[in-house]
mmCIF file of C-alpha atoms and ligand atoms in Angstrom:
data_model
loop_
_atom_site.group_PDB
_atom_site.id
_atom_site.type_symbol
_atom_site.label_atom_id
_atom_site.label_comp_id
_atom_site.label_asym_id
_atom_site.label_seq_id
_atom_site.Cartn_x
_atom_site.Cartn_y
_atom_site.Cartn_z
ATOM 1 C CA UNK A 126 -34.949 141.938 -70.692
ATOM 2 C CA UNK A 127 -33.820 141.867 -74.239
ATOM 3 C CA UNK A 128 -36.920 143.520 -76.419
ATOM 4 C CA UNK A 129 -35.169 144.568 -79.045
ATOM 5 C CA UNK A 130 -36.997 143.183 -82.396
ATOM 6 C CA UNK A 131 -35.658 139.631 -84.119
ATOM 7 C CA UNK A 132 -34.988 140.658 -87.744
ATOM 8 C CA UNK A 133 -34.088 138.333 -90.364
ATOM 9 C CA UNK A 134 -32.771 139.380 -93.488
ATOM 10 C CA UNK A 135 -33.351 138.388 -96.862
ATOM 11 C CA UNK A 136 -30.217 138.684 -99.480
ATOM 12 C CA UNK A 137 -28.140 139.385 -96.444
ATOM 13 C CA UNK A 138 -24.618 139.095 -98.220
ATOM 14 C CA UNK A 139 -25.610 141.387 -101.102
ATOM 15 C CA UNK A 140 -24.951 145.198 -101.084
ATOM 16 C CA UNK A 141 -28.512 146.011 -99.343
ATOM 17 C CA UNK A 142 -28.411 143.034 -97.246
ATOM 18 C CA UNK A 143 -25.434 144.302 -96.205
ATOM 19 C CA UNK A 144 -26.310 147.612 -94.912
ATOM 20 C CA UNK A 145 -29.053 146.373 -93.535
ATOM 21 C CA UNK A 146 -27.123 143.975 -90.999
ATOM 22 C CA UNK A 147 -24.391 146.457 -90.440
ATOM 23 C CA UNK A 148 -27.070 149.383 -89.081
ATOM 24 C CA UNK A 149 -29.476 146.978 -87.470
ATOM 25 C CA UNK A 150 -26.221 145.329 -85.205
ATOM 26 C CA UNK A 151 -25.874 149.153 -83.892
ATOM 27 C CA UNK A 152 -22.907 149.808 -86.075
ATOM 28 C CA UNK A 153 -23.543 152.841 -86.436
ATOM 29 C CA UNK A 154 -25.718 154.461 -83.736
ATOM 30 C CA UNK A 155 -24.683 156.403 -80.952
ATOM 31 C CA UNK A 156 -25.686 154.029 -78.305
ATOM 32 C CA UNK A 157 -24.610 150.762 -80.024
ATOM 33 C CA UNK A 158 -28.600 150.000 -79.935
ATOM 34 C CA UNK A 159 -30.651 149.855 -83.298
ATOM 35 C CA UNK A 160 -33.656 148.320 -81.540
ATOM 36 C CA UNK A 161 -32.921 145.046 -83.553
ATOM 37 C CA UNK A 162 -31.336 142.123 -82.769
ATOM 38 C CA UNK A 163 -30.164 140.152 -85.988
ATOM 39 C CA UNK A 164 -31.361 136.682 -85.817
ATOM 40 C CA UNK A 165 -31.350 135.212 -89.687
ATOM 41 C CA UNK A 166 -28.835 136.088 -92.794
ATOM 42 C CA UNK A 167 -30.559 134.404 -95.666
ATOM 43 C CA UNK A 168 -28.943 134.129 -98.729
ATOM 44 C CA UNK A 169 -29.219 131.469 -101.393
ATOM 45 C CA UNK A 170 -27.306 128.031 -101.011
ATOM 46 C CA UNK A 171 -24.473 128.761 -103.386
ATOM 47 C CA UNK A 172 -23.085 132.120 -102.563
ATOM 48 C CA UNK A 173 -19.830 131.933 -101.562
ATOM 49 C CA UNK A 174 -20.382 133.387 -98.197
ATOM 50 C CA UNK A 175 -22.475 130.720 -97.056
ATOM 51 C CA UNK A 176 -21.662 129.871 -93.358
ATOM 52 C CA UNK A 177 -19.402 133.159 -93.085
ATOM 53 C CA UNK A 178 -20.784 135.309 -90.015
ATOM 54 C CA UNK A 179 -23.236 138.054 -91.500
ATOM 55 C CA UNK A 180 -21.750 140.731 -89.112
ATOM 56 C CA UNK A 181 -18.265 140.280 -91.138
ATOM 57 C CA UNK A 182 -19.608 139.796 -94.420
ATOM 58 C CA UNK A 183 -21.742 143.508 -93.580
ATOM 59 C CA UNK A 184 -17.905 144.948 -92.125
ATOM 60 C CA UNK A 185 -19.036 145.464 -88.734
ATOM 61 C CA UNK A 186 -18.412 142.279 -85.869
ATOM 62 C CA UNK A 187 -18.894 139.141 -85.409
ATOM 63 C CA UNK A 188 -22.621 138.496 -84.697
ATOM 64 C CA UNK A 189 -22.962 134.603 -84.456
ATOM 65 C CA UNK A 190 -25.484 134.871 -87.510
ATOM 66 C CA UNK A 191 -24.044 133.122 -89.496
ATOM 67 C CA UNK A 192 -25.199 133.394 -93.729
ATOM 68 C CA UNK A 193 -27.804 130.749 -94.564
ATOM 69 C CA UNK A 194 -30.011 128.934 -96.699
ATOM 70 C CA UNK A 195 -32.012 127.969 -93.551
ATOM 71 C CA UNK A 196 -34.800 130.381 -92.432
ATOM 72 C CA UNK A 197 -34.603 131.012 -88.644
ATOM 73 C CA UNK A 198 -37.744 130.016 -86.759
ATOM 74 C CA UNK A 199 -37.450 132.955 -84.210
ATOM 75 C CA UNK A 200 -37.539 136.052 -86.518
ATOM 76 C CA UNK A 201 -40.102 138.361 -86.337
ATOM 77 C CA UNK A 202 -39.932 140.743 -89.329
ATOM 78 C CA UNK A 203 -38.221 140.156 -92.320
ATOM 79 C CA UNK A 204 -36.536 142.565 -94.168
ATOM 80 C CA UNK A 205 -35.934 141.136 -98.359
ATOM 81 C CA UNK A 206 -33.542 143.278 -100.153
ATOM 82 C CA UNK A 207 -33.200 140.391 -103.464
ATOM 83 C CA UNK A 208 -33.718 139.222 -106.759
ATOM 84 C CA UNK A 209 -37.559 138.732 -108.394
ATOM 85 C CA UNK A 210 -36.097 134.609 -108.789
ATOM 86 C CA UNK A 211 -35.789 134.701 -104.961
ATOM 87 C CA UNK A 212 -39.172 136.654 -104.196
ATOM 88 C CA UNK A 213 -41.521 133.600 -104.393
ATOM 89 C CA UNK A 214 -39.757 131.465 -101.768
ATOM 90 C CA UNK A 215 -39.385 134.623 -99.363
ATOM 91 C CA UNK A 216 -42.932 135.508 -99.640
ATOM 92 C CA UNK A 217 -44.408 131.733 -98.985
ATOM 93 C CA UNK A 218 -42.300 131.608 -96.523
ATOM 94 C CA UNK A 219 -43.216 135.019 -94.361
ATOM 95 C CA UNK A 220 -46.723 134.011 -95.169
ATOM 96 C CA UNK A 221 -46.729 130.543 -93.412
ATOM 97 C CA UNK A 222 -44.156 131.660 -90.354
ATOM 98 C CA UNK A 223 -46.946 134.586 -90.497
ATOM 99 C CA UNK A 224 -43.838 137.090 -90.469
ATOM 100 C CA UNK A 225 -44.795 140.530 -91.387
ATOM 101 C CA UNK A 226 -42.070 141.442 -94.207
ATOM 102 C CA UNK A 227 -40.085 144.582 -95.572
ATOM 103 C CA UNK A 228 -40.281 144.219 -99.766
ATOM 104 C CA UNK A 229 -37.479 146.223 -100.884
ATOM 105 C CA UNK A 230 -36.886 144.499 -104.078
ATOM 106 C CA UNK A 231 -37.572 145.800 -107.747
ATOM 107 C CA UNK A 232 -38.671 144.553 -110.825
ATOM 108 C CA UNK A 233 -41.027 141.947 -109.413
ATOM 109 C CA UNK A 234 -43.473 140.638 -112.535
ATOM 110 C CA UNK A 235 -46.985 141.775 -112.804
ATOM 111 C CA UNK A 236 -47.818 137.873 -111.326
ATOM 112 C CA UNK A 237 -45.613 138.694 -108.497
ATOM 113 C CA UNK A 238 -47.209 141.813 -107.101
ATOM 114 C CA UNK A 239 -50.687 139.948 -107.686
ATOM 115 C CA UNK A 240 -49.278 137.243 -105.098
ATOM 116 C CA UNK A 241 -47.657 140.090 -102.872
ATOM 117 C CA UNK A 242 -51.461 141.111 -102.721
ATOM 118 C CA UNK A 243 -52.297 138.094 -102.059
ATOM 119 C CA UNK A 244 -50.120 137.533 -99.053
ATOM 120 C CA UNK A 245 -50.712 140.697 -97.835
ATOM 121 C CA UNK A 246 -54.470 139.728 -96.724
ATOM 122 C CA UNK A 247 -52.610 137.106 -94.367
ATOM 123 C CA UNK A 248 -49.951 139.077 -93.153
ATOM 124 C CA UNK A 249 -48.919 143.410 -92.817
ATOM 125 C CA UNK A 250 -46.100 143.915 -95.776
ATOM 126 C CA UNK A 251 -44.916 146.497 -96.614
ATOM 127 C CA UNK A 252 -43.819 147.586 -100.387
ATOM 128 C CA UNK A 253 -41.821 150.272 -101.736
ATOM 129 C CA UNK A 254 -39.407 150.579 -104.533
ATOM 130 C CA UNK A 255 -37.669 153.360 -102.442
ATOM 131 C CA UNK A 256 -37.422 153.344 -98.856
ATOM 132 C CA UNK A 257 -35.322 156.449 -99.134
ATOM 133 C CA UNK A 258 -37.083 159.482 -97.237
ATOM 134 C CA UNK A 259 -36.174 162.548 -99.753
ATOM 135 C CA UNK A 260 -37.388 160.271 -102.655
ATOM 136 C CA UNK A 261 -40.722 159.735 -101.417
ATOM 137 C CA UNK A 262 -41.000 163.413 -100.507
ATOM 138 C CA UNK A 263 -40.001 164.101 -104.070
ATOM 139 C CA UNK A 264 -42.570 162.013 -104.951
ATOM 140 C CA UNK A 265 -44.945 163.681 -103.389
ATOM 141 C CA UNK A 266 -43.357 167.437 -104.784
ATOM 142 C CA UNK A 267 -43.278 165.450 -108.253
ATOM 143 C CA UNK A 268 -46.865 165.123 -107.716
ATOM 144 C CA UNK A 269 -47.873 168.530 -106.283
ATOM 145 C CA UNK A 270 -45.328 170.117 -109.226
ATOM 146 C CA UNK A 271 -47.401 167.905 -111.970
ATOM 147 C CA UNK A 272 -50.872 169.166 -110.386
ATOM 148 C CA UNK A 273 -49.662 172.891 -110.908
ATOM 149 C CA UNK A 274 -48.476 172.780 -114.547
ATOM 150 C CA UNK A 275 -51.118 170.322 -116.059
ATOM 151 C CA UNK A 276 -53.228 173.108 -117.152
ATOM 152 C CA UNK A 277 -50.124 175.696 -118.158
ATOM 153 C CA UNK A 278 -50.229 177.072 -121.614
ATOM 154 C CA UNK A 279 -48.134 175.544 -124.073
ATOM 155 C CA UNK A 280 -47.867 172.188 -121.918
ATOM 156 C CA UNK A 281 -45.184 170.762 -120.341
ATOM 157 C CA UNK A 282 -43.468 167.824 -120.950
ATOM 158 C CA UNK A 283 -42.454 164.906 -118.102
ATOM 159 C CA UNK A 284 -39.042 162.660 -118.615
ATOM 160 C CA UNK A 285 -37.648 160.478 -115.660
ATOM 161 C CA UNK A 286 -34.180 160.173 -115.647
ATOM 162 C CA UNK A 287 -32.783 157.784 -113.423
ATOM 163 C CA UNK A 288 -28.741 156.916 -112.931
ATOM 164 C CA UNK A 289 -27.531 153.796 -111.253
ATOM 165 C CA UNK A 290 -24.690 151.879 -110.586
ATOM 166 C CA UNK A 291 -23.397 149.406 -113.658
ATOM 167 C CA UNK A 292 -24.612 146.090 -111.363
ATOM 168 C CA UNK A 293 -28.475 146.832 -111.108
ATOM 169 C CA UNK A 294 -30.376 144.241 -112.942
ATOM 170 C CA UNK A 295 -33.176 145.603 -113.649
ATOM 171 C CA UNK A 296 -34.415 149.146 -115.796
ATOM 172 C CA UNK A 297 -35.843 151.359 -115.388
ATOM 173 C CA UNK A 298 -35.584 151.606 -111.623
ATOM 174 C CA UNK A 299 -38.539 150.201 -109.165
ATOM 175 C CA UNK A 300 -38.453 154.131 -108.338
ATOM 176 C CA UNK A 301 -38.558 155.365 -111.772
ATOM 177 C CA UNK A 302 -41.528 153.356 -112.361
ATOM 178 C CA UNK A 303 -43.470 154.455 -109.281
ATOM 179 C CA UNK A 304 -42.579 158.253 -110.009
ATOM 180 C CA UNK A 305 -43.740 157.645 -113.440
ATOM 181 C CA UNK A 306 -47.325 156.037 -112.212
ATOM 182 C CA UNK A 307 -48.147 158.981 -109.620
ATOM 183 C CA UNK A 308 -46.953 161.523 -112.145
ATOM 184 C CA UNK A 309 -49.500 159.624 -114.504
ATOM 185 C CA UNK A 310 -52.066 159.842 -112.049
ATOM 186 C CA UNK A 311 -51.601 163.844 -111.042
ATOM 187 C CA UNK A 312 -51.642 164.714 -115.008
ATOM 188 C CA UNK A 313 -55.359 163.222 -114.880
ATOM 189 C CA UNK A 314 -55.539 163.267 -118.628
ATOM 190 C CA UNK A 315 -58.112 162.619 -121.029
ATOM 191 C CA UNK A 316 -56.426 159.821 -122.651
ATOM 192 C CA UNK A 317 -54.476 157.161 -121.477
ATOM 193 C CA UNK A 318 -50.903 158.493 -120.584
ATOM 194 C CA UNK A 319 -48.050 156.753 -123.275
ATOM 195 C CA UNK A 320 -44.804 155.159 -120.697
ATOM 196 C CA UNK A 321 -42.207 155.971 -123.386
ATOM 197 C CA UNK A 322 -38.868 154.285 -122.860
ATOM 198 C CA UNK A 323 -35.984 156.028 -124.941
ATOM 199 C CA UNK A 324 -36.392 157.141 -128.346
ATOM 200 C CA UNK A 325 -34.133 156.541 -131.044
ATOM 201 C CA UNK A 326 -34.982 157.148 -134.974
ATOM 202 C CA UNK A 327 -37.629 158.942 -136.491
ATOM 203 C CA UNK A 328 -39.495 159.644 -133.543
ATOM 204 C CA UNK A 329 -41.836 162.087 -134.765
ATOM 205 C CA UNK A 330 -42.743 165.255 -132.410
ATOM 206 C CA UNK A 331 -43.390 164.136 -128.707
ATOM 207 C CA UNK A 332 -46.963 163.604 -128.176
ATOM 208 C CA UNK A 333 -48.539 165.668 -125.040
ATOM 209 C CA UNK A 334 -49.699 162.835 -123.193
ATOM 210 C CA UNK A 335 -46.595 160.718 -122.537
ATOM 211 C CA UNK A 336 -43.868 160.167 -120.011
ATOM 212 C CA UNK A 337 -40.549 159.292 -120.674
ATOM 213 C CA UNK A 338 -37.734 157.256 -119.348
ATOM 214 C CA UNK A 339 -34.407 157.321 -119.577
ATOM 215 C CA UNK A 340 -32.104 154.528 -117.449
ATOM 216 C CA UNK A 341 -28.338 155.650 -117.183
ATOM 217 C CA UNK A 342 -26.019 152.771 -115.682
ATOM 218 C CA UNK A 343 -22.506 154.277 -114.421
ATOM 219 C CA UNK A 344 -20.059 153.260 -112.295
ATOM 220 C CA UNK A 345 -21.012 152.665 -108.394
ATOM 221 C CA UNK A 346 -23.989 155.407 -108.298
ATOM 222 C CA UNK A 347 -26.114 154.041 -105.368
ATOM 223 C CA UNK A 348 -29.328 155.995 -107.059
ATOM 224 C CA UNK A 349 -30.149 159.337 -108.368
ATOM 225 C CA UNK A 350 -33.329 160.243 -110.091
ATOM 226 C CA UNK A 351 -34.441 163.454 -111.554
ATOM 227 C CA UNK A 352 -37.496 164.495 -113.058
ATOM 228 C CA UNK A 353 -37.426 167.217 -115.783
ATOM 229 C CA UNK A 354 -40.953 169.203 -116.456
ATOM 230 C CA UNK A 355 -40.366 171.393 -119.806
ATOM 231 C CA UNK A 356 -41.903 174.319 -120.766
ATOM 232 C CA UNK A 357 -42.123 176.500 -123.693
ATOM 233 C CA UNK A 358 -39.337 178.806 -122.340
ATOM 234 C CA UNK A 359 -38.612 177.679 -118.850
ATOM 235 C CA UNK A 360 -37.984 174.119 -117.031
ATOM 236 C CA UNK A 361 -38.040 172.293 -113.553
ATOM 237 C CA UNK A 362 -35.689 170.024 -112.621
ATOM 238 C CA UNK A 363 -35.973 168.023 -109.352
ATOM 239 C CA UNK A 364 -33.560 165.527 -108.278
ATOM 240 C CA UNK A 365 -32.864 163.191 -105.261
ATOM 241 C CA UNK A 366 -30.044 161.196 -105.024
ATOM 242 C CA UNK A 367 -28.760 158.984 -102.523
ATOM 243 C CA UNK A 368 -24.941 159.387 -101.941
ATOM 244 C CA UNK A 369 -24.565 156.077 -100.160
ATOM 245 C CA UNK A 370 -26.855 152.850 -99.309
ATOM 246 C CA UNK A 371 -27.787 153.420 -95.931
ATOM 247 C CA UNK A 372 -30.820 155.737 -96.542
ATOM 248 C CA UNK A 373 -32.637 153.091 -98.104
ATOM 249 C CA UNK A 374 -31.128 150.714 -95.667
ATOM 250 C CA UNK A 375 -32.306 152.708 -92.606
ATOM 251 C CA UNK A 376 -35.819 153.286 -94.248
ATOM 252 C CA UNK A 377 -36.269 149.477 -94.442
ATOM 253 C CA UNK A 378 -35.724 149.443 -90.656
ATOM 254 C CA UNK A 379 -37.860 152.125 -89.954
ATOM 255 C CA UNK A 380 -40.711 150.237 -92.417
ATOM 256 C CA UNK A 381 -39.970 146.874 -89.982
ATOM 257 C CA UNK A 382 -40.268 149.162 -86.755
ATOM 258 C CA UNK A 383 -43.399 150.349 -88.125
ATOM 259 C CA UNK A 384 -44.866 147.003 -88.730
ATOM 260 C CA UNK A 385 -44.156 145.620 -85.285
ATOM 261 C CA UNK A 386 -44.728 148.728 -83.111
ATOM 262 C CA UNK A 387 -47.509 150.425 -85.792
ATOM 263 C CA UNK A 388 -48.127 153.998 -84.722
ATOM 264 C CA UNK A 389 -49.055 153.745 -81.472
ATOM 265 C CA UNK A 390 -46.844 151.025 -80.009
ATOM 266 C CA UNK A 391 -48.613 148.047 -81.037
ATOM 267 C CA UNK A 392 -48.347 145.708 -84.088
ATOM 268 C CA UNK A 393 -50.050 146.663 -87.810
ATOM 269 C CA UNK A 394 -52.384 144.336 -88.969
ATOM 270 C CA UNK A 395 -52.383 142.449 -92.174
ATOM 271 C CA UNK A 396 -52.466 144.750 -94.867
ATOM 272 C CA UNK A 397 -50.782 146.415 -98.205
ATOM 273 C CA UNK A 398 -48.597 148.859 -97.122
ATOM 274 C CA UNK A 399 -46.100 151.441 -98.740
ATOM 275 C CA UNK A 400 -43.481 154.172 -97.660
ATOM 276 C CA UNK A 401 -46.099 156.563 -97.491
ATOM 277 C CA UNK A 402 -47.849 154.981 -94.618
ATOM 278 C CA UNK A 403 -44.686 154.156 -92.834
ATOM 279 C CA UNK A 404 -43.520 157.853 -93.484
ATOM 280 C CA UNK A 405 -46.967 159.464 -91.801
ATOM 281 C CA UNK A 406 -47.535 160.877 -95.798
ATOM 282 C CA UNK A 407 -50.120 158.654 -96.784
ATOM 283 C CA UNK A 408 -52.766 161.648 -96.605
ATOM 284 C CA UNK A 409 -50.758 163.791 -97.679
ATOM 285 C CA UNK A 410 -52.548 166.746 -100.039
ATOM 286 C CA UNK A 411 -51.069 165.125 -103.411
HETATM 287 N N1 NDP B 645 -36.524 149.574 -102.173
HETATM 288 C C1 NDP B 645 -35.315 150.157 -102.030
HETATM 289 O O1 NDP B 645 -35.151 151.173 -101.313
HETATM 290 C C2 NDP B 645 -34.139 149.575 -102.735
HETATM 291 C C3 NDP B 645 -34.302 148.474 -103.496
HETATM 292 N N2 NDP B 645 -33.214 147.863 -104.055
HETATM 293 C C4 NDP B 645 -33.485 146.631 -104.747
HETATM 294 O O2 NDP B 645 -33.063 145.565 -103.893
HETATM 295 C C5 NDP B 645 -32.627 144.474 -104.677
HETATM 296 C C6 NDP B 645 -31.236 144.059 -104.225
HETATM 297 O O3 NDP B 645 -30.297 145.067 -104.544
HETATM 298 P P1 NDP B 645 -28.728 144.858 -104.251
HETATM 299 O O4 NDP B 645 -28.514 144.563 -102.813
HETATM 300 O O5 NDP B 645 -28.037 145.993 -104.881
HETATM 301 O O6 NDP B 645 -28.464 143.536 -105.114
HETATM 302 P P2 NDP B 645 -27.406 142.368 -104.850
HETATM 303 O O7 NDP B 645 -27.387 141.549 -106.101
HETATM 304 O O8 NDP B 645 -26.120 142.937 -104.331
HETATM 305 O O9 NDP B 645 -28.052 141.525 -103.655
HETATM 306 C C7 NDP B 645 -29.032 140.539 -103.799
HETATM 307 C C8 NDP B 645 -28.639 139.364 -102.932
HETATM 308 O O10 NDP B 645 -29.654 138.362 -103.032
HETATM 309 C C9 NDP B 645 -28.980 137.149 -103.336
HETATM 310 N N3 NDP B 645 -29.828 136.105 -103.892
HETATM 311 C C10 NDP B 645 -29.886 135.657 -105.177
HETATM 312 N N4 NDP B 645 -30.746 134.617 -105.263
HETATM 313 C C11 NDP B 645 -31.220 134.402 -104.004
HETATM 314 C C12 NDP B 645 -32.112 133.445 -103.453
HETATM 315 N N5 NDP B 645 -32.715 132.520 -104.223
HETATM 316 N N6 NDP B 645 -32.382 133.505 -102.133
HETATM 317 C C13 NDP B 645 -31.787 134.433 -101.350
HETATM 318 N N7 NDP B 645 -30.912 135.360 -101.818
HETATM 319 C C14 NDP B 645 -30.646 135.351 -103.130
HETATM 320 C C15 NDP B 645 -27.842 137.574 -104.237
HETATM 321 O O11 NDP B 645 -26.871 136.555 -104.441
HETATM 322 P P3 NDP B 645 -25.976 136.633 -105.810
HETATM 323 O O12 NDP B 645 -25.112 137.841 -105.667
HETATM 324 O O13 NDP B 645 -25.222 135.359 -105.827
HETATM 325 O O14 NDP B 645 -26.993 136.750 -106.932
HETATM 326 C C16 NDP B 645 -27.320 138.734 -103.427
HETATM 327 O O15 NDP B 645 -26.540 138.308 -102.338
HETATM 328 C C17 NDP B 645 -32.730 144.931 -106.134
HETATM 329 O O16 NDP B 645 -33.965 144.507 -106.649
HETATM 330 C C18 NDP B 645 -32.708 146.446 -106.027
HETATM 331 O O17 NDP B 645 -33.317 147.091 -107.105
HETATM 332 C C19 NDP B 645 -31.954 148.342 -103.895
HETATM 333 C C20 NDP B 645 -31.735 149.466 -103.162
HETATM 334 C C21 NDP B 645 -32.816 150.203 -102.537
HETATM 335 O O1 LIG B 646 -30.709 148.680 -107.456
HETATM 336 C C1 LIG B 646 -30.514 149.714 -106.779
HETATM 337 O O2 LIG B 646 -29.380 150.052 -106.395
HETATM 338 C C2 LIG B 646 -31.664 150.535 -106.422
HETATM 339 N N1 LIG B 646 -32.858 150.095 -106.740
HETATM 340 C C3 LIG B 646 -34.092 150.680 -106.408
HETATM 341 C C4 LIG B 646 -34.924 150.929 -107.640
HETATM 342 O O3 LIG B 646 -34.885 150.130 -108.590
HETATM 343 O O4 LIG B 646 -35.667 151.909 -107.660
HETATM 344 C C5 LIG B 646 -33.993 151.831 -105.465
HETATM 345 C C6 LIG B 646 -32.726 152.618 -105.527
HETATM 346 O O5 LIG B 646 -32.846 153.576 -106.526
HETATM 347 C C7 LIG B 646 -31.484 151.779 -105.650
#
């Protein structure tokens, strides 16, 4: 009996959706066995590799999927690595197949996540701007490290650098952001914390109670962040970076396991979810 799970993905010829097809057809596993079986390649109507077979488009073998407009009606989980103009349809969609989903992409509007909240009381989602495992354990380091210094004499100050590859759309980084709101949160400061993005001109002196961003877009970088905390006479620098695609592709699968198997084998109920759950480092001491 064939129980492997029925994934469909969402943006399927693009570089995620790629990845995502070429490690959940077994690719590359040992055993030839991901635990999914690849049942839907959606990708919008006019992308050239409409009606190509997703398995060749990923690089790996033919998989008789081929890359659609059409949603499938058998897929269980869906896994959307897109574009904020594709979001809407992908989310109505999960929500009336009720089709827990995988939300991988970034720069979603401030109406968008409302929705995703939305559909999340109908259906288990879950969201992350990362899926990669060392960036949400930085996360939770950039946390811990923020917790330690808030109170050190002389302050210290917070930029987020993040590097990317010269095709991402959007800036700063879904990641940058999120490192930037937990940071925000673990400073705990008496006034609202400033999101600064670049500074050019006369800036004046940097204020204590501001983060800021800086998005670099080079070449084929697949994602690097690093988060500089600056001291009066010393500094910490941490940084993650991916050096291919398949970390974040591989979380994604492990955040669609999740939602059909859940922690102890059975199915996670509708709900909000983020990396943290999926990771076991939702309580962790941040
Ligand atoms: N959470 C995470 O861990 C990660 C998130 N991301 C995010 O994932 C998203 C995708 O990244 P990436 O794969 O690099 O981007 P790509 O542009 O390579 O892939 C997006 C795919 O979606 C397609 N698309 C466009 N419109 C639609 C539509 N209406 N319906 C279905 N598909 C559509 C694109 O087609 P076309 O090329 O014609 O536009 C393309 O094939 C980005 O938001 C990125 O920031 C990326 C990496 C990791
Ligand atoms: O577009 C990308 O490539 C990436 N996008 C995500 C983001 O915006 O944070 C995650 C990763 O850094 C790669």
């Amino acid at each position: 009996m064939n129980n492997t799970i029925k994934l469909a993905v969402h943006g399927a010829a693009g570089r995620m959706g790629q990845r995502v097809v070429a490690l959940a057809s077994g690719a590359d596993t040992v055993d030839d066995t991901s635990g999914f079986t690849v049942v839907g390649a959606i990708d919008h109507s006019s992308h050239p590799k409409i009606g190509q077979d997703a398995g060749v488009v990923a690089g790996v073998r033919s998989l008789d999927v081929p890359v659609s407009a059409d949603w499938p009606e058998k897929a269980e989980v869906v896994i959307d690595f897109s574009l904020p103009e594709a979001f809407d349809a992908c989310v109505a969609r999960c929500v009336s197949a009720a089709c827990p989903l995988v939300v991988a992409t970034t720069g979603l509007s401030d109406q968008q996540k409302e929705s995703l909240a939305e559909a999340a009381q109908t259906i288990p989602i879950v969201w992350a701007p990362s899926m990669s495992l060392a960036v949400n354990l930085s996360m939770r380091m950039a946390q811990q490290i923020t917790k330690a210094l808030r109170d050190v004499a002389g302050g210290v100050d917070i930029e987020i650098l993040e590097r990317h590859h010269r095709f991402k759309a959007d800036a700063p980084s879904g990641t940058a952001l999120k490192f930037g709101e937990l940071i925000a949160d673990a400073m705990n400061a008496d006034d609202p914390v400033k999101h600064v993005h670049g500074r050019e001109g006369h800036t004046g002196q940097r204020s204590r109670n501001e983060i800021g961003y800086h998005a670099i877009r080079v070449g084929d970088n697949p994602g690097e962040h690093t988060i500089v905390f600056g001291m009066l006479g010393e500094k910490i620098e941490l940084n993650v970076a991916a050096s291919n695609r398949d970390c974040y592709a591989s979380g994604a699968l492990a955040a669609a396991k999740w939602l059909m198997r859940g922690n102890d084998g059975g199915p996670m109920p509708a709900g909000l979810y983020n990396m943290f759950d999926v990771l076991g480092m939702a309580d962790a001491d941040a």
